[in-house]
Coordinates of C-alpha atoms and ligand atoms in Angstrom, one line a residue:
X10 CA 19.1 -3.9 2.7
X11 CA 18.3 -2.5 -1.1
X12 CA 20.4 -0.3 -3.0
X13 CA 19.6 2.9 -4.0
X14 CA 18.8 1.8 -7.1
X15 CA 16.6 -0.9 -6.5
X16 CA 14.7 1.2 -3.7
X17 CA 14.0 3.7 -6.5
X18 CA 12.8 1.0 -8.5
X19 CA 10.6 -0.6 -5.5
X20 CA 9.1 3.1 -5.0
X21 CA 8.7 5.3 -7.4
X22 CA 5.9 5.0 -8.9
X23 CA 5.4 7.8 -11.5
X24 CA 4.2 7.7 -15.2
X25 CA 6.8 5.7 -16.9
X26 CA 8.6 4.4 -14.1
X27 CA 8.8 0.8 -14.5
X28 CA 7.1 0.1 -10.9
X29 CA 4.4 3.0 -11.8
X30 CA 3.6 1.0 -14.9
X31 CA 3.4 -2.1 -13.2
X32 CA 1.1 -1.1 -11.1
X33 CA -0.9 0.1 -14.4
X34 CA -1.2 -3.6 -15.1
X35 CA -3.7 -4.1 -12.2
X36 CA -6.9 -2.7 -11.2
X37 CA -6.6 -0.4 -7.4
X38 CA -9.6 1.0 -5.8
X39 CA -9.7 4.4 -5.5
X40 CA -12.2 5.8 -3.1
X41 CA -15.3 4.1 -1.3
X42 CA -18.5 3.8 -3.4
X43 CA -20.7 5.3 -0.6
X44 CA -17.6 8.8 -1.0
X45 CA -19.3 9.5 -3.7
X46 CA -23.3 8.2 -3.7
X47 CA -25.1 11.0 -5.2
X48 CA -25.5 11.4 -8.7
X49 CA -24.2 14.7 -9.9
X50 CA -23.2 15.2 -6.3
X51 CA -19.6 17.0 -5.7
X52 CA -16.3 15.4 -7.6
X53 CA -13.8 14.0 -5.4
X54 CA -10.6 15.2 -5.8
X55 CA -7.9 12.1 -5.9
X56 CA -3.8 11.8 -6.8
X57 CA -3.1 8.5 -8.0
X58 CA 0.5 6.7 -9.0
X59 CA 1.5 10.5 -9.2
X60 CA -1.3 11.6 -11.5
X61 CA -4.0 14.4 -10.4
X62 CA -7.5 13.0 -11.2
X63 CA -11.3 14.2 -10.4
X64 CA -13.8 11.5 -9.7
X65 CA -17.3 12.2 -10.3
X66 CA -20.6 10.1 -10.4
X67 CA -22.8 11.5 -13.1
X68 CA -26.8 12.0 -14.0
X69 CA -27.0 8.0 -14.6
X70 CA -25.2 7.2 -11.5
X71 CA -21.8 5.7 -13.7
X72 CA -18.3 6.7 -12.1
X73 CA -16.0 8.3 -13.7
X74 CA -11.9 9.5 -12.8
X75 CA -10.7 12.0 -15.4
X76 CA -7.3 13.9 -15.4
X77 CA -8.0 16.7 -13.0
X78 CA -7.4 20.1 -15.3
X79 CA -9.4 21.5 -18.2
X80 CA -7.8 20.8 -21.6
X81 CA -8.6 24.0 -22.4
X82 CA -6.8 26.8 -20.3
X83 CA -6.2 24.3 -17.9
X84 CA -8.7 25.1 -15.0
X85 CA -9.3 22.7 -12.2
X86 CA -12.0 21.0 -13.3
X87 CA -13.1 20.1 -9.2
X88 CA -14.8 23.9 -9.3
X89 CA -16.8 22.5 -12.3
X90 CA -20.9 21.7 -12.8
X91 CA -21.5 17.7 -12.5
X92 CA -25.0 18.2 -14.5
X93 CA -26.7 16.3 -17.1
X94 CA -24.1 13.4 -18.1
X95 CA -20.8 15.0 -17.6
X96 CA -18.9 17.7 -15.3
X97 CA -18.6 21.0 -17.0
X98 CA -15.7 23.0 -16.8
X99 CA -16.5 26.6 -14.3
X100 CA -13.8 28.2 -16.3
X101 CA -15.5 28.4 -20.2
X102 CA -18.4 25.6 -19.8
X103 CA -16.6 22.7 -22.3
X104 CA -18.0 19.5 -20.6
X105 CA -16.8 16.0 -20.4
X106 CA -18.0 12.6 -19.8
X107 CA -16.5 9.8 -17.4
X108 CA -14.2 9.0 -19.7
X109 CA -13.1 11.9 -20.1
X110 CA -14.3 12.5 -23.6
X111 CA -15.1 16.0 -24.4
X112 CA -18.7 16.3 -25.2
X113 CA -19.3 20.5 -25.8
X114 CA -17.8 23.3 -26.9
X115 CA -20.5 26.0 -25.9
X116 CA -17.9 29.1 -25.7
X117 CA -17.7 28.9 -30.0
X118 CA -20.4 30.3 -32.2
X119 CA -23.6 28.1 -33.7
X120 CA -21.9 27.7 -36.8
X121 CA -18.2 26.1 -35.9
X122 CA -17.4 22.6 -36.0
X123 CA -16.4 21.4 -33.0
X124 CA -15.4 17.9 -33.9
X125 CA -12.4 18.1 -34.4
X126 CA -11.2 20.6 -31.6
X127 CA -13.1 17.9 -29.2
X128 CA -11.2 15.3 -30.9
X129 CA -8.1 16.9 -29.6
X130 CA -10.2 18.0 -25.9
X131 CA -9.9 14.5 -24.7
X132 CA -8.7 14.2 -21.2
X133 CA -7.1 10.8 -20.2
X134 CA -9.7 8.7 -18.4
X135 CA -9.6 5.5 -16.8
X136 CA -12.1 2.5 -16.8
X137 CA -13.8 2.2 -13.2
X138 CA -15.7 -0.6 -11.9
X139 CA -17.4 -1.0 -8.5
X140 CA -17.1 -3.9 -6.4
X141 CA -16.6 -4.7 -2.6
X142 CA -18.4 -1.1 -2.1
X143 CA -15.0 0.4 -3.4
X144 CA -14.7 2.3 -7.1
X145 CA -11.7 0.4 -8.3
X146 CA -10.0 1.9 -11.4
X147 CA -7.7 0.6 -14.3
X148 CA -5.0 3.8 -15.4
X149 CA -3.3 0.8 -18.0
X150 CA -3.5 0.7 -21.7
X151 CA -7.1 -0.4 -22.9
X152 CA -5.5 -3.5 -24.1
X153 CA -4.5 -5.1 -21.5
X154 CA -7.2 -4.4 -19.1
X155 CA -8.0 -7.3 -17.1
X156 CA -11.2 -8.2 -15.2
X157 CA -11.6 -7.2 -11.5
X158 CA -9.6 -10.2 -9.3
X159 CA -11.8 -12.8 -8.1
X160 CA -10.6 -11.8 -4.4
X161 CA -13.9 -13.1 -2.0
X162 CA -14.5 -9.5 -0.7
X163 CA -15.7 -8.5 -4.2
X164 CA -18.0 -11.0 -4.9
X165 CA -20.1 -10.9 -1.7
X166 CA -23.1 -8.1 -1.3
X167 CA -21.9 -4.8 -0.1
X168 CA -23.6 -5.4 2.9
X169 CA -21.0 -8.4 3.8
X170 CA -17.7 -5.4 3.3
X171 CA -16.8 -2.8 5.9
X172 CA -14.2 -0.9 3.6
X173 CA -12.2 2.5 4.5
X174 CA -9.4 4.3 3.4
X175 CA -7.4 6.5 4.6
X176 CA -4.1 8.8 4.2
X177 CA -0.6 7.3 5.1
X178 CA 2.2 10.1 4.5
X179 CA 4.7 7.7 3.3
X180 CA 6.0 6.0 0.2
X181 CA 3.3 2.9 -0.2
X182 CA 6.2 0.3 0.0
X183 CA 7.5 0.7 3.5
X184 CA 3.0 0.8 4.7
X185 CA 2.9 -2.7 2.5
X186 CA 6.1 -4.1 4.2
X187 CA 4.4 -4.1 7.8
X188 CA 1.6 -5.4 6.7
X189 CA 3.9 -8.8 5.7
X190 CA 6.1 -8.2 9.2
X191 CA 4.2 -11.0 11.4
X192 CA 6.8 -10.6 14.0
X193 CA 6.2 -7.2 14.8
X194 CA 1.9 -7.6 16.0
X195 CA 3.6 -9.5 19.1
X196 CA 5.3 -5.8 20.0
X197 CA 4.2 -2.9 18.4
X198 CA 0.5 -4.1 18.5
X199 CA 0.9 -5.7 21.6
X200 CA -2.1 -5.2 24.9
X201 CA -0.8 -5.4 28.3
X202 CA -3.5 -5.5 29.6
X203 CA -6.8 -7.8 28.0
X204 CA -9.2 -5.4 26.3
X205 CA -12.5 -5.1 28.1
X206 CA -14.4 -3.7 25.4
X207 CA -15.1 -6.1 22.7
X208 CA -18.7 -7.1 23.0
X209 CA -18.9 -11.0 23.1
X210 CA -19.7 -10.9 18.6
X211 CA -16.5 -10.4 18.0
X212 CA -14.4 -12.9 20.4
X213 CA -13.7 -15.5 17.8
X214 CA -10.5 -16.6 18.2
X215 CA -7.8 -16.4 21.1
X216 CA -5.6 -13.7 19.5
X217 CA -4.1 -13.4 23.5
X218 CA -3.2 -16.9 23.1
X219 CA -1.0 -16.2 19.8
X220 CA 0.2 -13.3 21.1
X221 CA 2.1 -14.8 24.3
X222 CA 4.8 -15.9 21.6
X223 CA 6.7 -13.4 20.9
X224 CA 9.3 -15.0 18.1
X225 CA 6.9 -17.1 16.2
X226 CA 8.0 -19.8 13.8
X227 CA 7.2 -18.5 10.4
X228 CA 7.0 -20.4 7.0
X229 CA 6.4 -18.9 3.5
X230 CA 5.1 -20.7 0.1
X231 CA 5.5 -18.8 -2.7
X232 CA 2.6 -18.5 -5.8
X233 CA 1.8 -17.1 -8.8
X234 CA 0.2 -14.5 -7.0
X235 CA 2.8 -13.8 -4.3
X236 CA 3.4 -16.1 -1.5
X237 CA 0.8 -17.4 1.8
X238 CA 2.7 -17.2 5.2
X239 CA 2.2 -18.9 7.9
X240 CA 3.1 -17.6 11.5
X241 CA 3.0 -20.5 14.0
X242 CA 2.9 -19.6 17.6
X243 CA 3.6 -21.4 20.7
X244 CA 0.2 -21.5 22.8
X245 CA 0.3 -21.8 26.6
X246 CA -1.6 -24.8 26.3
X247 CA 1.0 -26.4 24.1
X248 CA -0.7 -26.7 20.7
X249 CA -0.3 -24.1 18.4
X250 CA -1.5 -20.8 17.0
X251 CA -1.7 -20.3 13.3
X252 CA -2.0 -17.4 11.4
X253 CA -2.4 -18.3 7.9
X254 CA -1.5 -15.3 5.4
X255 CA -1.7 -14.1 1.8
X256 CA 0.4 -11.2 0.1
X257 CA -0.6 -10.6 -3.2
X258 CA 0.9 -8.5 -5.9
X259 CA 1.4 -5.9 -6.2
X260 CA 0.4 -4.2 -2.7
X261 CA -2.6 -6.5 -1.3
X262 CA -2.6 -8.2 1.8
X263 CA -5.7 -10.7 3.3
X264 CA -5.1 -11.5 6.9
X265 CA -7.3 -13.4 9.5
X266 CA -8.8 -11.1 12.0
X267 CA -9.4 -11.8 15.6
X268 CA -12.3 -9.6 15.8
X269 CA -14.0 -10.3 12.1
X270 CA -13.7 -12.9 10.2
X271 CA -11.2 -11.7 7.4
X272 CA -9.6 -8.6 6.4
X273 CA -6.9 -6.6 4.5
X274 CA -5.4 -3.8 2.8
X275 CA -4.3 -2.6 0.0
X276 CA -1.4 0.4 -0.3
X277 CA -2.6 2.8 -3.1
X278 CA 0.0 4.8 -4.1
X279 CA -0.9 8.6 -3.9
X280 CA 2.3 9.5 -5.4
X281 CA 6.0 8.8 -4.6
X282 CA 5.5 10.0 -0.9
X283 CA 2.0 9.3 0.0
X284 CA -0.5 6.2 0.1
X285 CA -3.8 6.0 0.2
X286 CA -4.4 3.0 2.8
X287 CA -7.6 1.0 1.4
X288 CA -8.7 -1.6 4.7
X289 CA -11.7 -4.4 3.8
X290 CA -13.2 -6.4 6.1
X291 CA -16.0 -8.9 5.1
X292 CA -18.2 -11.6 6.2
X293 CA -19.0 -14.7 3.5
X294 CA -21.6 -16.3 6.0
X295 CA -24.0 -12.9 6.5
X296 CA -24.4 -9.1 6.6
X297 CA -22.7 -6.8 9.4
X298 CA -24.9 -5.9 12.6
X299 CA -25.1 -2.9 13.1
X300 CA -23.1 -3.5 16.5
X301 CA -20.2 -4.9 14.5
X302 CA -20.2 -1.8 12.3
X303 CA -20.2 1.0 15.3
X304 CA -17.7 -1.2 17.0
X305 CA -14.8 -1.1 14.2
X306 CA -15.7 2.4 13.6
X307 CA -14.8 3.0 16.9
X308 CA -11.3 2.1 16.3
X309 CA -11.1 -1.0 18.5
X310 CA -9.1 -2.6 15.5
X311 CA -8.4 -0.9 12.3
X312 CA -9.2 1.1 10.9
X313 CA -8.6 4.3 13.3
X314 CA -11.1 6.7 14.2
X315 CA -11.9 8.8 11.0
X316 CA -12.6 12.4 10.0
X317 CA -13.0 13.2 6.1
X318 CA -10.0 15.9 5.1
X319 CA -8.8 17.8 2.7
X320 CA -5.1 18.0 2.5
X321 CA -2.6 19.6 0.6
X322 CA 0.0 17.7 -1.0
X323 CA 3.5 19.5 -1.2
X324 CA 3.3 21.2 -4.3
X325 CA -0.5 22.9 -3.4
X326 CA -2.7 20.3 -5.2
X327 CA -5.5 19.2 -3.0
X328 CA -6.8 15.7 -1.8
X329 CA -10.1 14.8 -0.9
X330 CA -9.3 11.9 1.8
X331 CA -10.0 10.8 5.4
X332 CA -7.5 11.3 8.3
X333 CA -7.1 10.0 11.9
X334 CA -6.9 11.9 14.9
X335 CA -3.5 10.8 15.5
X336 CA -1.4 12.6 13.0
X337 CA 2.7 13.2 12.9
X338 CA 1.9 17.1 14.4
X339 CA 0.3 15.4 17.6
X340 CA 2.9 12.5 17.5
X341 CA -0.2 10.3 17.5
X342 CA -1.6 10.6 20.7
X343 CA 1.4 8.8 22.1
X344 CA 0.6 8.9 26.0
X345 CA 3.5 7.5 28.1
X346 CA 1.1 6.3 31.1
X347 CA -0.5 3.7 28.7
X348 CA 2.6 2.2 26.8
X349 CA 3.9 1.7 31.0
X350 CA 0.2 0.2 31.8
X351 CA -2.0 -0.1 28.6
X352 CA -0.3 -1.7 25.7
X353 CA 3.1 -1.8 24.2
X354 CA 3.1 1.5 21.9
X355 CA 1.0 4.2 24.0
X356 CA -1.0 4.8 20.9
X357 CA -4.0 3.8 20.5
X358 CA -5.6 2.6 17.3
X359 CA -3.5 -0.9 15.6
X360 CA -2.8 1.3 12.5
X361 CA -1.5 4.9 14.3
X362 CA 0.7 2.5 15.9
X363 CA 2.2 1.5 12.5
X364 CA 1.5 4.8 10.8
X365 CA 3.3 6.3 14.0
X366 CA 6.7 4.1 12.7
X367 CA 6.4 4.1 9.3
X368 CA 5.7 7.9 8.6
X369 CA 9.0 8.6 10.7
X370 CA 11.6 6.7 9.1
X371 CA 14.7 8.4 7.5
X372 CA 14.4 9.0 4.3
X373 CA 16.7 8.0 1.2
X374 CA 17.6 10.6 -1.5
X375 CA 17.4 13.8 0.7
X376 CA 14.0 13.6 1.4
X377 CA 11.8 14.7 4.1
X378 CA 11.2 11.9 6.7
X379 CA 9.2 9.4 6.4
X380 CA 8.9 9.5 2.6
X381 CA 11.4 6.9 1.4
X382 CA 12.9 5.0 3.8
X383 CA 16.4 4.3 3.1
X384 CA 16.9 0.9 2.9
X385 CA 20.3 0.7 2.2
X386 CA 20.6 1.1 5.9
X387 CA 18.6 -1.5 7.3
X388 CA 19.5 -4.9 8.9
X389 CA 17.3 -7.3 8.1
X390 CA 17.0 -10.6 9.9
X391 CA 15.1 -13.7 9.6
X392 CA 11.8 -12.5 10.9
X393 CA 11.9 -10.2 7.7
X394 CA 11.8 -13.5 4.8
X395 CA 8.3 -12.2 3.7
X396 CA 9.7 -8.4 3.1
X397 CA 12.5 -9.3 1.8
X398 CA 10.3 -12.1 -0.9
X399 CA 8.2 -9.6 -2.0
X400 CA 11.0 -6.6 -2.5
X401 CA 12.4 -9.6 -4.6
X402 CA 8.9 -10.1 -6.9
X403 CA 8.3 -6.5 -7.1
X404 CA 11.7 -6.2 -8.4
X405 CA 11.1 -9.0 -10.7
X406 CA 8.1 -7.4 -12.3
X407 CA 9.7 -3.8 -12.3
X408 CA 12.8 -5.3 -14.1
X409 CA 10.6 -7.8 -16.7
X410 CA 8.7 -4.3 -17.0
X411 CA 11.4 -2.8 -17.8
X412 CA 12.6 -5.1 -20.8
X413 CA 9.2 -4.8 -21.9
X414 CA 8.3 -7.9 -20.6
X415 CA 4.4 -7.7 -19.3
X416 CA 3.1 -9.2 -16.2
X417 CA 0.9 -11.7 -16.5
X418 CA -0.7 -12.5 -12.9
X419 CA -3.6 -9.1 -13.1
X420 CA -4.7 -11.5 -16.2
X421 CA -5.2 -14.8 -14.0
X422 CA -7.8 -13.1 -12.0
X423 CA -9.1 -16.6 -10.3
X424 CA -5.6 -16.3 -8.6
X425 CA -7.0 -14.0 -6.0
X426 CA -10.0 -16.3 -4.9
X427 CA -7.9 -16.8 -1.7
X428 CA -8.6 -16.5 1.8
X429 CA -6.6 -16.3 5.3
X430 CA -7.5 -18.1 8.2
X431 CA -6.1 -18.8 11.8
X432 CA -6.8 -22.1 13.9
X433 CA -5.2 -23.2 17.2
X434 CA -4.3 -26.7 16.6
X435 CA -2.0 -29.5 17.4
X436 CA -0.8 -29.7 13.8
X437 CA 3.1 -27.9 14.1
X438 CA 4.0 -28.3 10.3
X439 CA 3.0 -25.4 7.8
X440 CA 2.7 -27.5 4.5
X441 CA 0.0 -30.6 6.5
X442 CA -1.5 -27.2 8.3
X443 CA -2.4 -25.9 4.7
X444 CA -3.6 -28.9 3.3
X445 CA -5.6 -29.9 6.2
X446 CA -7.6 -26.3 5.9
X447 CA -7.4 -26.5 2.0
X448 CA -11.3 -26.0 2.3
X449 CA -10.9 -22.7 4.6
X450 CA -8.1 -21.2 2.3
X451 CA -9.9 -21.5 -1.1
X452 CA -12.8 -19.0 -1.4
X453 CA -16.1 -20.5 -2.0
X454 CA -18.4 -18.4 -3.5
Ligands
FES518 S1 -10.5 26.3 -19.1 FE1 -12.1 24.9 -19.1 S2 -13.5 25.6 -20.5 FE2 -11.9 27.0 -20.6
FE2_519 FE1 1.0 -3.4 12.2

């Protein structure tokens, strides 16, 4: 349960709110490299932490994200030219580079000096790096920018990532909170029957095992970066199944997949009431097969099927994003045969299952549903310690923020150089578990 109060703070995200500037302290990936691989190919449009941006790769092939409108009369600068260095406005031809200086003024005779008028043409634009085959960008002050994290999935070669993102109609905290709800992959993610599909690559580990045990044990260590979980389950051959988990402020999760060997998320806010869902999956050891590849595009896992959209955000402004099939209008393919005979939900794909929940919860402050849940009405229980830790550090920072105090884990990058694991073993106690697979949680390149 949250006040109203502190749920606003948890949310909202906006310019100037204190958790909107927080997350202004870290770097969040945007959009895919591979969305935009063409130089002077076609801007992107993109709304992050409430701000409307255009993307664009230019003539050199550097990224850039730029507010979204024309300083000049305000045109959308998505219908502009990306030509020769820097998109040019369709409206009166004033062009900008990626970051969003202005670069001409070709609408003013020969003779007038445009200096100072481009001085004043600036449109904010944020640093953008690319790593893990995402475009990661920094909306902070200059400052304080930090470096990328060291997280593992960044530092191996693209061909090592499987990334995707796509577009969750809810506030990004209640998508981050079931990432950190071990309890509920025993139910809502739950087969009834094995899955016959998965080509023999991708049966590492006996997830059907772990999955018998439907109240696991669960211990959390908290650390400078946000706390490691561990979910112990009872196996039917009486040792036990670990899951071994990181959350990591503020939004990132790394989590041990059955079918690859690690993976996560991160929960980009759009704006108050819409997230951009970022999944990673990688390999340290060697590329993807092509096999592996078609198979999680498939939706065997997460992500779901996706289509590349457009969608328009209540107010009119456009998104360039991807969507599943499953969607709120369809109530996500929900088919009552196979939640009686297939698995536990009826829907198909691990994340329409949550999406399916999380997009549907009553919302707080009179808004439509789904958008802010309102947690003033919830009853948590003891299965929810690792929500209700990291509704306490987000607070934390939001509050420090507040006071003007800065964050200062997005400047201890090596932090992140974490990874998840899962083992079935004899060993029942969390704190020998982790130090016996010290080597497996510490990334190593
Ligand atoms: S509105 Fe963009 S150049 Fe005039
Ligand atoms: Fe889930």
């Amino acid at each position: 349960m949250l006040s109203d109060e502190d749920n606003e703070l948890l949310c909202r995200v906006g310019s100037g709110t204190p958790m909107g500037e927080v997350f202004r302290r870290f770097w969040l990936p945007a959009l895919a490299s591979s969305e935009m691989l063409q130089k002077d190919g076609a801007p992107k449009r993109l709304r992050l932490l409430g701000e409307d941006l255009i993307a664009f790769r230019n003539s050199n092939g550097e990224s850039g994200i730029i507010g979204a409108y024309c300083p000049h009369k305000l045109a959308p600068l998505f219908f502009g030219r990306n030509e020769q260095c820097g998109l040019r406005c369709a409206y009166h031809g004033w062009k900008f580079d990626t970051l969003g200086h202005c670069v001409e003024i070709p609408n003013l005779p020969p003779n007038f000096d445009t200096n100072a008028l481009k001085a004043r043409a600036k449109i904010p634009g944020s640093p953008t790096k690319e790593a893990g085959g995402m475009i990661w960008v920094y909306m902070g002050p200059p400052d304080r920018m930090p470096e990328l994290p060291h997280m593992e999935w960044l530092r191996v070669p693209d061909d090592h990532v499987y990334v995707a993102r796509w577009l969750q109609r809810s506030n990004w905290a209640q998508g981050m909170e079931g990432e950190i709800d071990s309890s509920h992959i025993s139910w809502l993610h739950r087969d009834l029957v094995p899955r016959t599909v998965d080509p023999p690559v991708m049966q590492t580990s006996p997830i059907a095992k772990g999955l018998v045990d439907g109240a696991p044990m669960m211990k959390l260590i908290e650390r400078d970066y946000g706390f490691v979980y561990g979910a112990r389950r009872q196996t039917n051959t009486g040792d036990y199944y670990w899951r071994v988990t990181q959350w990591m402020l503020p939004m990132f999760s790394m989590i041990p997949n059955d079918l690859w060997p690690r993976s996560g998320r991160a929960w980009v806010p759009i704006d108050d009431e819409h997230t951009s869902v970022v999944t990673y999956a990688y390999r340290a050891d060697r590329p993807y097969t092509r096999e592996e590849v078609d198979y999680i595009d498939q939706g065997n896992g997460f992500p779901p099927p996706l289509h590349p959209s457009v969608y328009t955000l209540p107010g009119g402004y456009r998104i360039d994003t991807f969507e599943s099939i499953a969607v709120k209008e369809n109530d996500y393919g929900l088919d009552r045969a196979r939640q009686r005979n297939v698995n536990f939900s009826g829907i198909h794909a691990t994340t329409d299952q949550d999406r399916a929940l999380q997009e549907n919860m009553p919302s707080a402050f009179g808004l439509g549903a789904g958008r802010i849940v309102d947690r003033k009405r919830e009853l948590l229980v003891a299965s929810d310690l690792p929500v209700i830790t990291a509704r306490r550090m987000l607070l934390k920072l939001a509050k420090d923020m507040r006071e003007g105090i800065e964050p200062e884990l997005p400047r201890r990058p090596e932090l992140f150089h974490v990874r998840s694991t899962s083992a079935v073993t004899p060993e029942g106690d969390f704190e020998s578990f982790l130090k016996a697979r010290a080597g497996d949680l510490r990334a190593v390149n």
